[in-house]
């Protein structure tokens, strides 16, 4: 569709001109505030299947101009939700080299350095992502908050290739690895709410699961992610850095955020 950005004349305050849902209800991300939370004892731990990929499998690592994404094989899925949600891709949102504040969801107004999203679609009801993306029960996204701290070997499994996708539409094949290692240890503690894609077309089609516990990457790893990529083409004379690719928190309205944990 039309080109959209995170800042300037095509930035998030203008998205709704071409993408009406972006100005609608049930938008994401949100600020997860303590007073919004309601403990729900029926929330089961997230159970994932086939996330541990063999190095013999190849994954496509790509720069789509809005994020760095890894396409995922359809054997990967979430098995603990009312329908099977099959993995499609994962991608990231981050700040910039001078500002390690780039998460989309915030917790009591605390913004993290970055955020990972693992995007799944309801494969019980829809044949693929494109058919599911605009349905209210179409998508389930797992969100992981990322802080700068301890080096994270799992992130190195794709970060070591990031200089091969510096420009928009560049892709490289990377060996499969254990995608579970990118998630926090506990998959039983999370926030849950009904929201949307955080990019145009902003369809209100996402069941969001944001894990309570963050993961860490080192400062060098953060800088690699935040400084390697451009949203412009390789041959363009003035390259446009790809960073600060996060949408601001949206109105919660009467939505409730469920939590799977008590304290
Ligand atoms: N934060 S988020 O989880 O809402 C989210 C993104 F932030 C994001 F950047 C992308 S994208 O595909 O990399 C670029 C714009 O679609 C997608 N991609 C999704 C949306 C549409 C689509 C179609 C096929 C495969 C993936 C996606 C996304 F779901
Ligand atoms: Zn995202």
PDB file of C-alpha atoms and ligand atoms in Angstrom:
ATOM      1  CA  UNK A   1       0.000   0.000   0.000  1.00  0.00           C
ATOM      2  CA  UNK A   2       0.934   3.676   0.344  1.00  0.00           C
ATOM      3  CA  UNK A   3       4.200   4.351   2.178  1.00  0.00           C
ATOM      4  CA  UNK A   4       3.934   5.127   5.880  1.00  0.00           C
ATOM      5  CA  UNK A   5       6.598   6.016   8.389  1.00  0.00           C
ATOM      6  CA  UNK A   6       6.954   6.483  12.143  1.00  0.00           C
ATOM      7  CA  UNK A   7       7.780  10.205  11.956  1.00  0.00           C
ATOM      8  CA  UNK A   8       7.187  13.221   9.736  1.00  0.00           C
ATOM      9  CA  UNK A   9       4.398  13.855   7.198  1.00  0.00           C
ATOM     10  CA  UNK A  10       3.605  10.122   6.840  1.00  0.00           C
ATOM     11  CA  UNK A  11       4.028   9.432  10.556  1.00  0.00           C
ATOM     12  CA  UNK A  12       1.583   7.740  12.925  1.00  0.00           C
ATOM     13  CA  UNK A  13      -0.698  10.779  13.352  1.00  0.00           C
ATOM     14  CA  UNK A  14      -1.378  10.653   9.575  1.00  0.00           C
ATOM     15  CA  UNK A  15      -1.862   6.877   9.185  1.00  0.00           C
ATOM     16  CA  UNK A  16      -5.666   7.075   9.511  1.00  0.00           C
ATOM     17  CA  UNK A  17      -5.920   9.124   6.297  1.00  0.00           C
ATOM     18  CA  UNK A  18      -5.083   6.041   4.208  1.00  0.00           C
ATOM     19  CA  UNK A  19      -5.743   3.365   6.865  1.00  0.00           C
ATOM     20  CA  UNK A  20      -9.014   4.195   8.672  1.00  0.00           C
ATOM     21  CA  UNK A  21      -8.690   1.461  11.316  1.00  0.00           C
ATOM     22  CA  UNK A  22      -5.584   3.267  12.639  1.00  0.00           C
ATOM     23  CA  UNK A  23      -7.989   5.950  13.926  1.00  0.00           C
ATOM     24  CA  UNK A  24     -10.453   3.402  15.310  1.00  0.00           C
ATOM     25  CA  UNK A  25     -10.953   1.443  18.518  1.00  0.00           C
ATOM     26  CA  UNK A  26      -9.062  -1.488  20.015  1.00  0.00           C
ATOM     27  CA  UNK A  27      -5.693  -0.095  18.937  1.00  0.00           C
ATOM     28  CA  UNK A  28      -2.258  -1.273  20.039  1.00  0.00           C
ATOM     29  CA  UNK A  29       0.149  -0.812  21.694  1.00  0.00           C
ATOM     30  CA  UNK A  30      -1.040   0.324  25.115  1.00  0.00           C
ATOM     31  CA  UNK A  31       0.498   1.437  28.386  1.00  0.00           C
ATOM     32  CA  UNK A  32      -0.069  -1.525  30.715  1.00  0.00           C
ATOM     33  CA  UNK A  33      -1.036   0.279  33.924  1.00  0.00           C
ATOM     34  CA  UNK A  34      -1.455  -1.536  37.249  1.00  0.00           C
ATOM     35  CA  UNK A  35      -4.927  -0.084  37.794  1.00  0.00           C
ATOM     36  CA  UNK A  36      -6.157  -1.653  34.534  1.00  0.00           C
ATOM     37  CA  UNK A  37      -5.104  -5.176  35.469  1.00  0.00           C
ATOM     38  CA  UNK A  38      -7.475  -7.973  36.409  1.00  0.00           C
ATOM     39  CA  UNK A  39      -6.185 -11.371  37.503  1.00  0.00           C
ATOM     40  CA  UNK A  40      -7.789 -14.158  35.459  1.00  0.00           C
ATOM     41  CA  UNK A  41      -7.264 -17.652  36.941  1.00  0.00           C
ATOM     42  CA  UNK A  42      -8.487 -19.252  33.687  1.00  0.00           C
ATOM     43  CA  UNK A  43      -5.471 -17.989  31.719  1.00  0.00           C
ATOM     44  CA  UNK A  44      -3.393 -21.062  30.821  1.00  0.00           C
ATOM     45  CA  UNK A  45       0.409 -20.882  30.337  1.00  0.00           C
ATOM     46  CA  UNK A  46       1.399 -20.299  26.709  1.00  0.00           C
ATOM     47  CA  UNK A  47       2.335 -23.656  25.131  1.00  0.00           C
ATOM     48  CA  UNK A  48       4.326 -23.553  21.899  1.00  0.00           C
ATOM     49  CA  UNK A  49       5.161 -26.370  19.520  1.00  0.00           C
ATOM     50  CA  UNK A  50       8.136 -26.896  17.153  1.00  0.00           C
ATOM     51  CA  UNK A  51       9.930 -23.665  18.067  1.00  0.00           C
ATOM     52  CA  UNK A  52      13.233 -25.542  18.328  1.00  0.00           C
ATOM     53  CA  UNK A  53      14.323 -25.399  14.676  1.00  0.00           C
ATOM     54  CA  UNK A  54      17.212 -27.453  13.308  1.00  0.00           C
ATOM     55  CA  UNK A  55      20.227 -25.621  11.791  1.00  0.00           C
ATOM     56  CA  UNK A  56      19.503 -27.693   8.666  1.00  0.00           C
ATOM     57  CA  UNK A  57      16.382 -25.576   8.163  1.00  0.00           C
ATOM     58  CA  UNK A  58      16.833 -22.154   6.508  1.00  0.00           C
ATOM     59  CA  UNK A  59      14.946 -19.080   7.716  1.00  0.00           C
ATOM     60  CA  UNK A  60      14.587 -15.901   5.674  1.00  0.00           C
ATOM     61  CA  UNK A  61      15.909 -12.824   7.511  1.00  0.00           C
ATOM     62  CA  UNK A  62      14.698  -9.660   5.816  1.00  0.00           C
ATOM     63  CA  UNK A  63      14.532  -5.868   5.955  1.00  0.00           C
ATOM     64  CA  UNK A  64      10.982  -4.891   4.926  1.00  0.00           C
ATOM     65  CA  UNK A  65      11.612  -1.174   5.414  1.00  0.00           C
ATOM     66  CA  UNK A  66       9.657  -1.096   8.695  1.00  0.00           C
ATOM     67  CA  UNK A  67      11.446  -3.744  10.715  1.00  0.00           C
ATOM     68  CA  UNK A  68      13.818  -6.687  10.618  1.00  0.00           C
ATOM     69  CA  UNK A  69      11.739  -9.824  10.220  1.00  0.00           C
ATOM     70  CA  UNK A  70      12.330 -13.553  10.299  1.00  0.00           C
ATOM     71  CA  UNK A  71       9.799 -15.687   8.404  1.00  0.00           C
ATOM     72  CA  UNK A  72       8.810 -18.802  10.378  1.00  0.00           C
ATOM     73  CA  UNK A  73       7.841 -22.338   9.274  1.00  0.00           C
ATOM     74  CA  UNK A  74       4.177 -23.281   9.619  1.00  0.00           C
ATOM     75  CA  UNK A  75       4.917 -26.247  11.887  1.00  0.00           C
ATOM     76  CA  UNK A  76       5.550 -23.674  14.634  1.00  0.00           C
ATOM     77  CA  UNK A  77       2.334 -22.911  16.499  1.00  0.00           C
ATOM     78  CA  UNK A  78       0.669 -22.003  19.799  1.00  0.00           C
ATOM     79  CA  UNK A  79      -1.350 -24.954  21.159  1.00  0.00           C
ATOM     80  CA  UNK A  80      -2.793 -23.491  24.374  1.00  0.00           C
ATOM     81  CA  UNK A  81      -5.296 -21.018  22.875  1.00  0.00           C
ATOM     82  CA  UNK A  82      -8.934 -21.840  21.897  1.00  0.00           C
ATOM     83  CA  UNK A  83      -7.768 -22.244  18.268  1.00  0.00           C
ATOM     84  CA  UNK A  84      -4.403 -23.289  16.836  1.00  0.00           C
ATOM     85  CA  UNK A  85      -2.387 -20.176  15.971  1.00  0.00           C
ATOM     86  CA  UNK A  86       0.329 -20.906  13.411  1.00  0.00           C
ATOM     87  CA  UNK A  87       3.521 -18.817  13.320  1.00  0.00           C
ATOM     88  CA  UNK A  88       4.053 -16.485  10.340  1.00  0.00           C
ATOM     89  CA  UNK A  89       6.971 -14.220  11.222  1.00  0.00           C
ATOM     90  CA  UNK A  90       8.762 -12.428  14.014  1.00  0.00           C
ATOM     91  CA  UNK A  91      10.071  -8.865  13.975  1.00  0.00           C
ATOM     92  CA  UNK A  92      11.321  -6.155  16.291  1.00  0.00           C
ATOM     93  CA  UNK A  93      10.737  -2.546  17.345  1.00  0.00           C
ATOM     94  CA  UNK A  94      13.618  -0.540  18.759  1.00  0.00           C
ATOM     95  CA  UNK A  95      14.892   2.927  19.695  1.00  0.00           C
ATOM     96  CA  UNK A  96      18.114   4.422  18.393  1.00  0.00           C
ATOM     97  CA  UNK A  97      21.812   4.369  19.279  1.00  0.00           C
ATOM     98  CA  UNK A  98      21.498   7.410  21.578  1.00  0.00           C
ATOM     99  CA  UNK A  99      18.098   6.389  22.946  1.00  0.00           C
ATOM    100  CA  UNK A 100      17.612   2.747  24.004  1.00  0.00           C
ATOM    101  CA  UNK A 101      13.848   3.298  24.383  1.00  0.00           C
ATOM    102  CA  UNK A 102      11.940   1.611  21.598  1.00  0.00           C
ATOM    103  CA  UNK A 103       9.359  -0.824  22.960  1.00  0.00           C
ATOM    104  CA  UNK A 104       5.750  -0.388  21.822  1.00  0.00           C
ATOM    105  CA  UNK A 105       4.038  -1.630  24.957  1.00  0.00           C
ATOM    106  CA  UNK A 106       5.025   0.186  28.151  1.00  0.00           C
ATOM    107  CA  UNK A 107       4.468  -0.986  31.737  1.00  0.00           C
ATOM    108  CA  UNK A 108       3.338   1.756  34.117  1.00  0.00           C
ATOM    109  CA  UNK A 109       4.792   4.188  31.543  1.00  0.00           C
ATOM    110  CA  UNK A 110       8.210   2.453  31.539  1.00  0.00           C
ATOM    111  CA  UNK A 111       9.424   2.058  27.969  1.00  0.00           C
ATOM    112  CA  UNK A 112      11.930  -0.744  27.315  1.00  0.00           C
ATOM    113  CA  UNK A 113      14.843  -0.644  24.860  1.00  0.00           C
ATOM    114  CA  UNK A 114      13.081  -2.827  22.289  1.00  0.00           C
ATOM    115  CA  UNK A 115      10.263  -5.332  21.789  1.00  0.00           C
ATOM    116  CA  UNK A 116       9.958  -8.570  19.827  1.00  0.00           C
ATOM    117  CA  UNK A 117       6.682  -9.731  18.274  1.00  0.00           C
ATOM    118  CA  UNK A 118       6.055 -13.303  17.141  1.00  0.00           C
ATOM    119  CA  UNK A 119       3.047 -13.081  14.783  1.00  0.00           C
ATOM    120  CA  UNK A 120       0.681 -16.077  14.476  1.00  0.00           C
ATOM    121  CA  UNK A 121      -2.613 -16.551  12.594  1.00  0.00           C
ATOM    122  CA  UNK A 122      -5.672 -18.670  13.424  1.00  0.00           C
ATOM    123  CA  UNK A 123      -5.038 -21.667  11.157  1.00  0.00           C
ATOM    124  CA  UNK A 124      -8.141 -23.499  12.418  1.00  0.00           C
ATOM    125  CA  UNK A 125     -10.282 -20.909  10.638  1.00  0.00           C
ATOM    126  CA  UNK A 126      -8.112 -19.240   7.970  1.00  0.00           C
ATOM    127  CA  UNK A 127      -5.771 -20.691   5.314  1.00  0.00           C
ATOM    128  CA  UNK A 128      -3.063 -18.033   5.615  1.00  0.00           C
ATOM    129  CA  UNK A 129      -1.976 -14.732   7.198  1.00  0.00           C
ATOM    130  CA  UNK A 130      -3.557 -12.581   4.494  1.00  0.00           C
ATOM    131  CA  UNK A 131      -7.013 -14.112   5.038  1.00  0.00           C
ATOM    132  CA  UNK A 132      -6.653 -13.884   8.828  1.00  0.00           C
ATOM    133  CA  UNK A 133      -5.087 -10.431   9.208  1.00  0.00           C
ATOM    134  CA  UNK A 134      -8.389  -8.476   9.165  1.00  0.00           C
ATOM    135  CA  UNK A 135     -10.571 -10.929  11.191  1.00  0.00           C
ATOM    136  CA  UNK A 136     -11.346 -10.256  14.861  1.00  0.00           C
ATOM    137  CA  UNK A 137     -10.135 -13.762  15.821  1.00  0.00           C
ATOM    138  CA  UNK A 138      -7.429 -13.789  13.144  1.00  0.00           C
ATOM    139  CA  UNK A 139      -4.120 -13.175  14.896  1.00  0.00           C
ATOM    140  CA  UNK A 140      -2.256 -13.894  18.116  1.00  0.00           C
ATOM    141  CA  UNK A 141       0.997 -12.030  18.751  1.00  0.00           C
ATOM    142  CA  UNK A 142       3.485 -12.910  21.518  1.00  0.00           C
ATOM    143  CA  UNK A 143       5.286  -9.812  22.791  1.00  0.00           C
ATOM    144  CA  UNK A 144       8.651  -9.838  24.565  1.00  0.00           C
ATOM    145  CA  UNK A 145      10.059  -6.731  26.223  1.00  0.00           C
ATOM    146  CA  UNK A 146      13.805  -6.298  25.764  1.00  0.00           C
ATOM    147  CA  UNK A 147      16.227  -4.487  28.077  1.00  0.00           C
ATOM    148  CA  UNK A 148      19.942  -3.699  27.581  1.00  0.00           C
ATOM    149  CA  UNK A 149      21.976  -5.879  29.954  1.00  0.00           C
ATOM    150  CA  UNK A 150      23.485  -9.349  29.759  1.00  0.00           C
ATOM    151  CA  UNK A 151      24.634 -10.601  26.324  1.00  0.00           C
ATOM    152  CA  UNK A 152      22.029 -12.901  24.735  1.00  0.00           C
ATOM    153  CA  UNK A 153      23.486 -15.758  22.621  1.00  0.00           C
ATOM    154  CA  UNK A 154      20.078 -16.574  21.087  1.00  0.00           C
ATOM    155  CA  UNK A 155      19.844 -13.109  19.509  1.00  0.00           C
ATOM    156  CA  UNK A 156      23.312 -13.628  17.977  1.00  0.00           C
ATOM    157  CA  UNK A 157      21.817 -16.437  15.847  1.00  0.00           C
ATOM    158  CA  UNK A 158      20.310 -13.776  13.563  1.00  0.00           C
ATOM    159  CA  UNK A 159      22.131 -10.549  14.572  1.00  0.00           C
ATOM    160  CA  UNK A 160      25.390 -11.916  13.138  1.00  0.00           C
ATOM    161  CA  UNK A 161      23.744 -11.719   9.663  1.00  0.00           C
ATOM    162  CA  UNK A 162      22.146  -8.271  10.010  1.00  0.00           C
ATOM    163  CA  UNK A 163      24.756  -6.482   7.870  1.00  0.00           C
ATOM    164  CA  UNK A 164      23.510  -8.554   4.945  1.00  0.00           C
ATOM    165  CA  UNK A 165      20.092  -6.873   5.023  1.00  0.00           C
ATOM    166  CA  UNK A 166      21.054  -3.225   5.521  1.00  0.00           C
ATOM    167  CA  UNK A 167      18.675  -1.934   2.839  1.00  0.00           C
ATOM    168  CA  UNK A 168      14.956  -2.344   2.166  1.00  0.00           C
ATOM    169  CA  UNK A 169      13.861  -5.618   0.499  1.00  0.00           C
ATOM    170  CA  UNK A 170      17.246  -7.286   1.142  1.00  0.00           C
ATOM    171  CA  UNK A 171      16.964 -10.857   2.442  1.00  0.00           C
ATOM    172  CA  UNK A 172      19.403 -13.533   3.551  1.00  0.00           C
ATOM    173  CA  UNK A 173      18.938 -17.195   4.521  1.00  0.00           C
ATOM    174  CA  UNK A 174      19.989 -18.037   8.070  1.00  0.00           C
ATOM    175  CA  UNK A 175      20.253 -21.474   9.736  1.00  0.00           C
ATOM    176  CA  UNK A 176      17.311 -22.408  11.948  1.00  0.00           C
ATOM    177  CA  UNK A 177      17.763 -22.076  15.690  1.00  0.00           C
ATOM    178  CA  UNK A 178      15.714 -22.465  18.875  1.00  0.00           C
ATOM    179  CA  UNK A 179      13.189 -19.605  18.660  1.00  0.00           C
ATOM    180  CA  UNK A 180      12.065 -20.557  22.180  1.00  0.00           C
ATOM    181  CA  UNK A 181      15.421 -19.198  23.407  1.00  0.00           C
ATOM    182  CA  UNK A 182      14.327 -15.692  22.347  1.00  0.00           C
ATOM    183  CA  UNK A 183      11.416 -15.833  24.816  1.00  0.00           C
ATOM    184  CA  UNK A 184      11.638 -15.300  28.589  1.00  0.00           C
ATOM    185  CA  UNK A 185      11.954 -18.295  30.885  1.00  0.00           C
ATOM    186  CA  UNK A 186       8.390 -18.126  32.200  1.00  0.00           C
ATOM    187  CA  UNK A 187       5.588 -18.448  29.630  1.00  0.00           C
ATOM    188  CA  UNK A 188       2.968 -18.653  32.415  1.00  0.00           C
ATOM    189  CA  UNK A 189       3.217 -14.997  33.467  1.00  0.00           C
ATOM    190  CA  UNK A 190       1.784 -12.543  30.953  1.00  0.00           C
ATOM    191  CA  UNK A 191      -0.590  -9.657  30.214  1.00  0.00           C
ATOM    192  CA  UNK A 192      -3.507 -10.416  27.818  1.00  0.00           C
ATOM    193  CA  UNK A 193      -5.776  -7.975  25.953  1.00  0.00           C
ATOM    194  CA  UNK A 194      -7.619  -7.498  22.660  1.00  0.00           C
ATOM    195  CA  UNK A 195      -5.851  -5.100  20.319  1.00  0.00           C
ATOM    196  CA  UNK A 196      -4.589  -4.460  16.833  1.00  0.00           C
ATOM    197  CA  UNK A 197      -1.681  -4.527  14.444  1.00  0.00           C
ATOM    198  CA  UNK A 198       0.617  -1.694  15.537  1.00  0.00           C
ATOM    199  CA  UNK A 199       1.344  -0.805  11.911  1.00  0.00           C
ATOM    200  CA  UNK A 200      -1.000   0.090   9.086  1.00  0.00           C
ATOM    201  CA  UNK A 201      -3.568  -1.218   8.297  1.00  0.00           C
ATOM    202  CA  UNK A 202      -3.983  -1.412  12.153  1.00  0.00           C
ATOM    203  CA  UNK A 203      -6.691  -4.088  11.914  1.00  0.00           C
ATOM    204  CA  UNK A 204      -8.225  -4.802  15.370  1.00  0.00           C
ATOM    205  CA  UNK A 205      -7.474  -8.486  14.875  1.00  0.00           C
ATOM    206  CA  UNK A 206      -4.829  -9.300  17.477  1.00  0.00           C
ATOM    207  CA  UNK A 207      -5.062 -11.286  20.703  1.00  0.00           C
ATOM    208  CA  UNK A 208      -2.028  -9.818  22.492  1.00  0.00           C
ATOM    209  CA  UNK A 209       0.076 -11.773  24.977  1.00  0.00           C
ATOM    210  CA  UNK A 210       2.866  -9.670  26.484  1.00  0.00           C
ATOM    211  CA  UNK A 211       5.144 -11.688  28.765  1.00  0.00           C
ATOM    212  CA  UNK A 212       5.618 -10.211  32.245  1.00  0.00           C
ATOM    213  CA  UNK A 213       9.359 -10.863  32.288  1.00  0.00           C
ATOM    214  CA  UNK A 214      11.732  -9.097  29.902  1.00  0.00           C
ATOM    215  CA  UNK A 215      14.801 -10.556  28.225  1.00  0.00           C
ATOM    216  CA  UNK A 216      18.163  -8.798  27.919  1.00  0.00           C
ATOM    217  CA  UNK A 217      20.586  -8.175  25.094  1.00  0.00           C
ATOM    218  CA  UNK A 218      23.984  -6.487  25.430  1.00  0.00           C
ATOM    219  CA  UNK A 219      24.572  -2.839  24.528  1.00  0.00           C
ATOM    220  CA  UNK A 220      26.576  -3.984  21.488  1.00  0.00           C
ATOM    221  CA  UNK A 221      23.725  -6.243  20.368  1.00  0.00           C
ATOM    222  CA  UNK A 222      21.255  -3.371  20.819  1.00  0.00           C
ATOM    223  CA  UNK A 223      23.497  -1.039  18.802  1.00  0.00           C
ATOM    224  CA  UNK A 224      23.839  -3.664  16.050  1.00  0.00           C
ATOM    225  CA  UNK A 225      20.036  -3.843  15.782  1.00  0.00           C
ATOM    226  CA  UNK A 226      19.487  -0.094  16.133  1.00  0.00           C
ATOM    227  CA  UNK A 227      22.210   1.104  13.734  1.00  0.00           C
ATOM    228  CA  UNK A 228      22.565  -1.570  11.048  1.00  0.00           C
ATOM    229  CA  UNK A 229      19.448  -0.989   8.993  1.00  0.00           C
ATOM    230  CA  UNK A 230      18.109   1.592   6.534  1.00  0.00           C
ATOM    231  CA  UNK A 231      14.553   1.970   5.217  1.00  0.00           C
ATOM    232  CA  UNK A 232      15.924   3.190   1.866  1.00  0.00           C
ATOM    233  CA  UNK A 233      17.210   1.238  -1.139  1.00  0.00           C
ATOM    234  CA  UNK A 234      20.876   0.274  -1.474  1.00  0.00           C
ATOM    235  CA  UNK A 235      21.622   2.613  -4.364  1.00  0.00           C
ATOM    236  CA  UNK A 236      19.912   5.682  -2.858  1.00  0.00           C
ATOM    237  CA  UNK A 237      22.334   8.562  -2.283  1.00  0.00           C
ATOM    238  CA  UNK A 238      20.884   9.667   1.081  1.00  0.00           C
ATOM    239  CA  UNK A 239      20.179   6.529   3.175  1.00  0.00           C
ATOM    240  CA  UNK A 240      17.363   6.787   5.762  1.00  0.00           C
ATOM    241  CA  UNK A 241      18.254   4.999   9.030  1.00  0.00           C
ATOM    242  CA  UNK A 242      15.639   2.477  10.231  1.00  0.00           C
ATOM    243  CA  UNK A 243      15.200   3.162  13.933  1.00  0.00           C
ATOM    244  CA  UNK A 244      12.625   4.482  16.436  1.00  0.00           C
ATOM    245  CA  UNK A 245      10.171   2.138  14.645  1.00  0.00           C
ATOM    246  CA  UNK A 246       7.592   2.035  17.447  1.00  0.00           C
ATOM    247  CA  UNK A 247       4.010   3.298  17.647  1.00  0.00           C
ATOM    248  CA  UNK A 248       3.054   5.307  20.736  1.00  0.00           C
ATOM    249  CA  UNK A 249       0.628   3.828  23.296  1.00  0.00           C
ATOM    250  CA  UNK A 250      -3.037   4.095  22.247  1.00  0.00           C
ATOM    251  CA  UNK A 251      -6.267   4.800  24.176  1.00  0.00           C
ATOM    252  CA  UNK A 252      -7.387   1.797  26.240  1.00  0.00           C
ATOM    253  CA  UNK A 253     -11.032   3.033  26.515  1.00  0.00           C
ATOM    254  CA  UNK A 254     -13.083   0.420  28.365  1.00  0.00           C
ATOM    255  CA  UNK A 255     -10.701  -2.467  27.644  1.00  0.00           C
ATOM    256  CA  UNK A 256      -9.511  -4.627  30.522  1.00  0.00           C
ATOM    257  CA  UNK A 257      -5.995  -6.058  30.635  1.00  0.00           C
ATOM    258  CA  UNK A 258      -6.030  -9.584  32.048  1.00  0.00           C
ATOM    259  CA  UNK A 259      -3.026 -10.959  33.932  1.00  0.00           C
ATOM    260  CA  UNK A 260      -2.149 -14.596  34.541  1.00  0.00           C
ATOM    261  CA  UNK A 261      -0.293 -13.913  37.793  1.00  0.00           C
ATOM    262  CA  UNK A 262      -1.287 -12.565  41.218  1.00  0.00           C
ATOM    263  CA  UNK A 263       1.711 -10.630  42.484  1.00  0.00           C
TER     264      UNK A 263
HETATM  265  N1  LIG B   1       3.488  -5.039  15.527  1.00  0.00           N
HETATM  266  S1  LIG B   1       2.651  -6.011  14.583  1.00  0.00           S
HETATM  267  O1  LIG B   1       2.789  -7.369  15.069  1.00  0.00           O
HETATM  268  O2  LIG B   1       1.289  -5.515  14.510  1.00  0.00           O
HETATM  269  C1  LIG B   1       3.356  -5.958  12.983  1.00  0.00           C
HETATM  270  C2  LIG B   1       4.351  -5.075  12.661  1.00  0.00           C
HETATM  271  F1  LIG B   1       4.777  -4.120  13.521  1.00  0.00           F
HETATM  272  C3  LIG B   1       4.985  -5.123  11.430  1.00  0.00           C
HETATM  273  F2  LIG B   1       5.967  -4.222  11.138  1.00  0.00           F
HETATM  274  C4  LIG B   1       4.618  -6.053  10.499  1.00  0.00           C
HETATM  275  S2  LIG B   1       5.492  -6.141   9.000  1.00  0.00           S
HETATM  276  O3  LIG B   1       4.956  -7.161   8.161  1.00  0.00           O
HETATM  277  O4  LIG B   1       6.879  -6.346   9.367  1.00  0.00           O
HETATM  278  C5  LIG B   1       5.426  -4.598   8.174  1.00  0.00           C
HETATM  279  C6  LIG B   1       4.056  -4.063   8.115  1.00  0.00           C
HETATM  280  O5  LIG B   1       3.077  -4.998   7.863  1.00  0.00           O
HETATM  281  C7  LIG B   1       3.573  -6.931  10.786  1.00  0.00           C
HETATM  282  N2  LIG B   1       3.203  -7.804   9.790  1.00  0.00           N
HETATM  283  C8  LIG B   1       1.936  -8.432   9.743  1.00  0.00           C
HETATM  284  C9  LIG B   1       0.819  -7.421   9.455  1.00  0.00           C
HETATM  285  C10 LIG B   1       0.278  -7.748   8.068  1.00  0.00           C
HETATM  286  C11 LIG B   1       0.940  -9.020   7.678  1.00  0.00           C
HETATM  287  C12 LIG B   1       0.748  -9.831   6.566  1.00  0.00           C
HETATM  288  C13 LIG B   1       1.561 -10.958   6.403  1.00  0.00           C
HETATM  289  C14 LIG B   1       2.548 -11.255   7.343  1.00  0.00           C
HETATM  290  C15 LIG B   1       2.741 -10.456   8.461  1.00  0.00           C
HETATM  291  C16 LIG B   1       1.880  -9.398   8.602  1.00  0.00           C
HETATM  292  C17 LIG B   1       2.962  -6.887  12.047  1.00  0.00           C
HETATM  293  F3  LIG B   1       1.996  -7.755  12.371  1.00  0.00           F
HETATM  294 ZN1  LIG B   2       5.350  -5.562  15.975  1.00  0.00          ZN
END
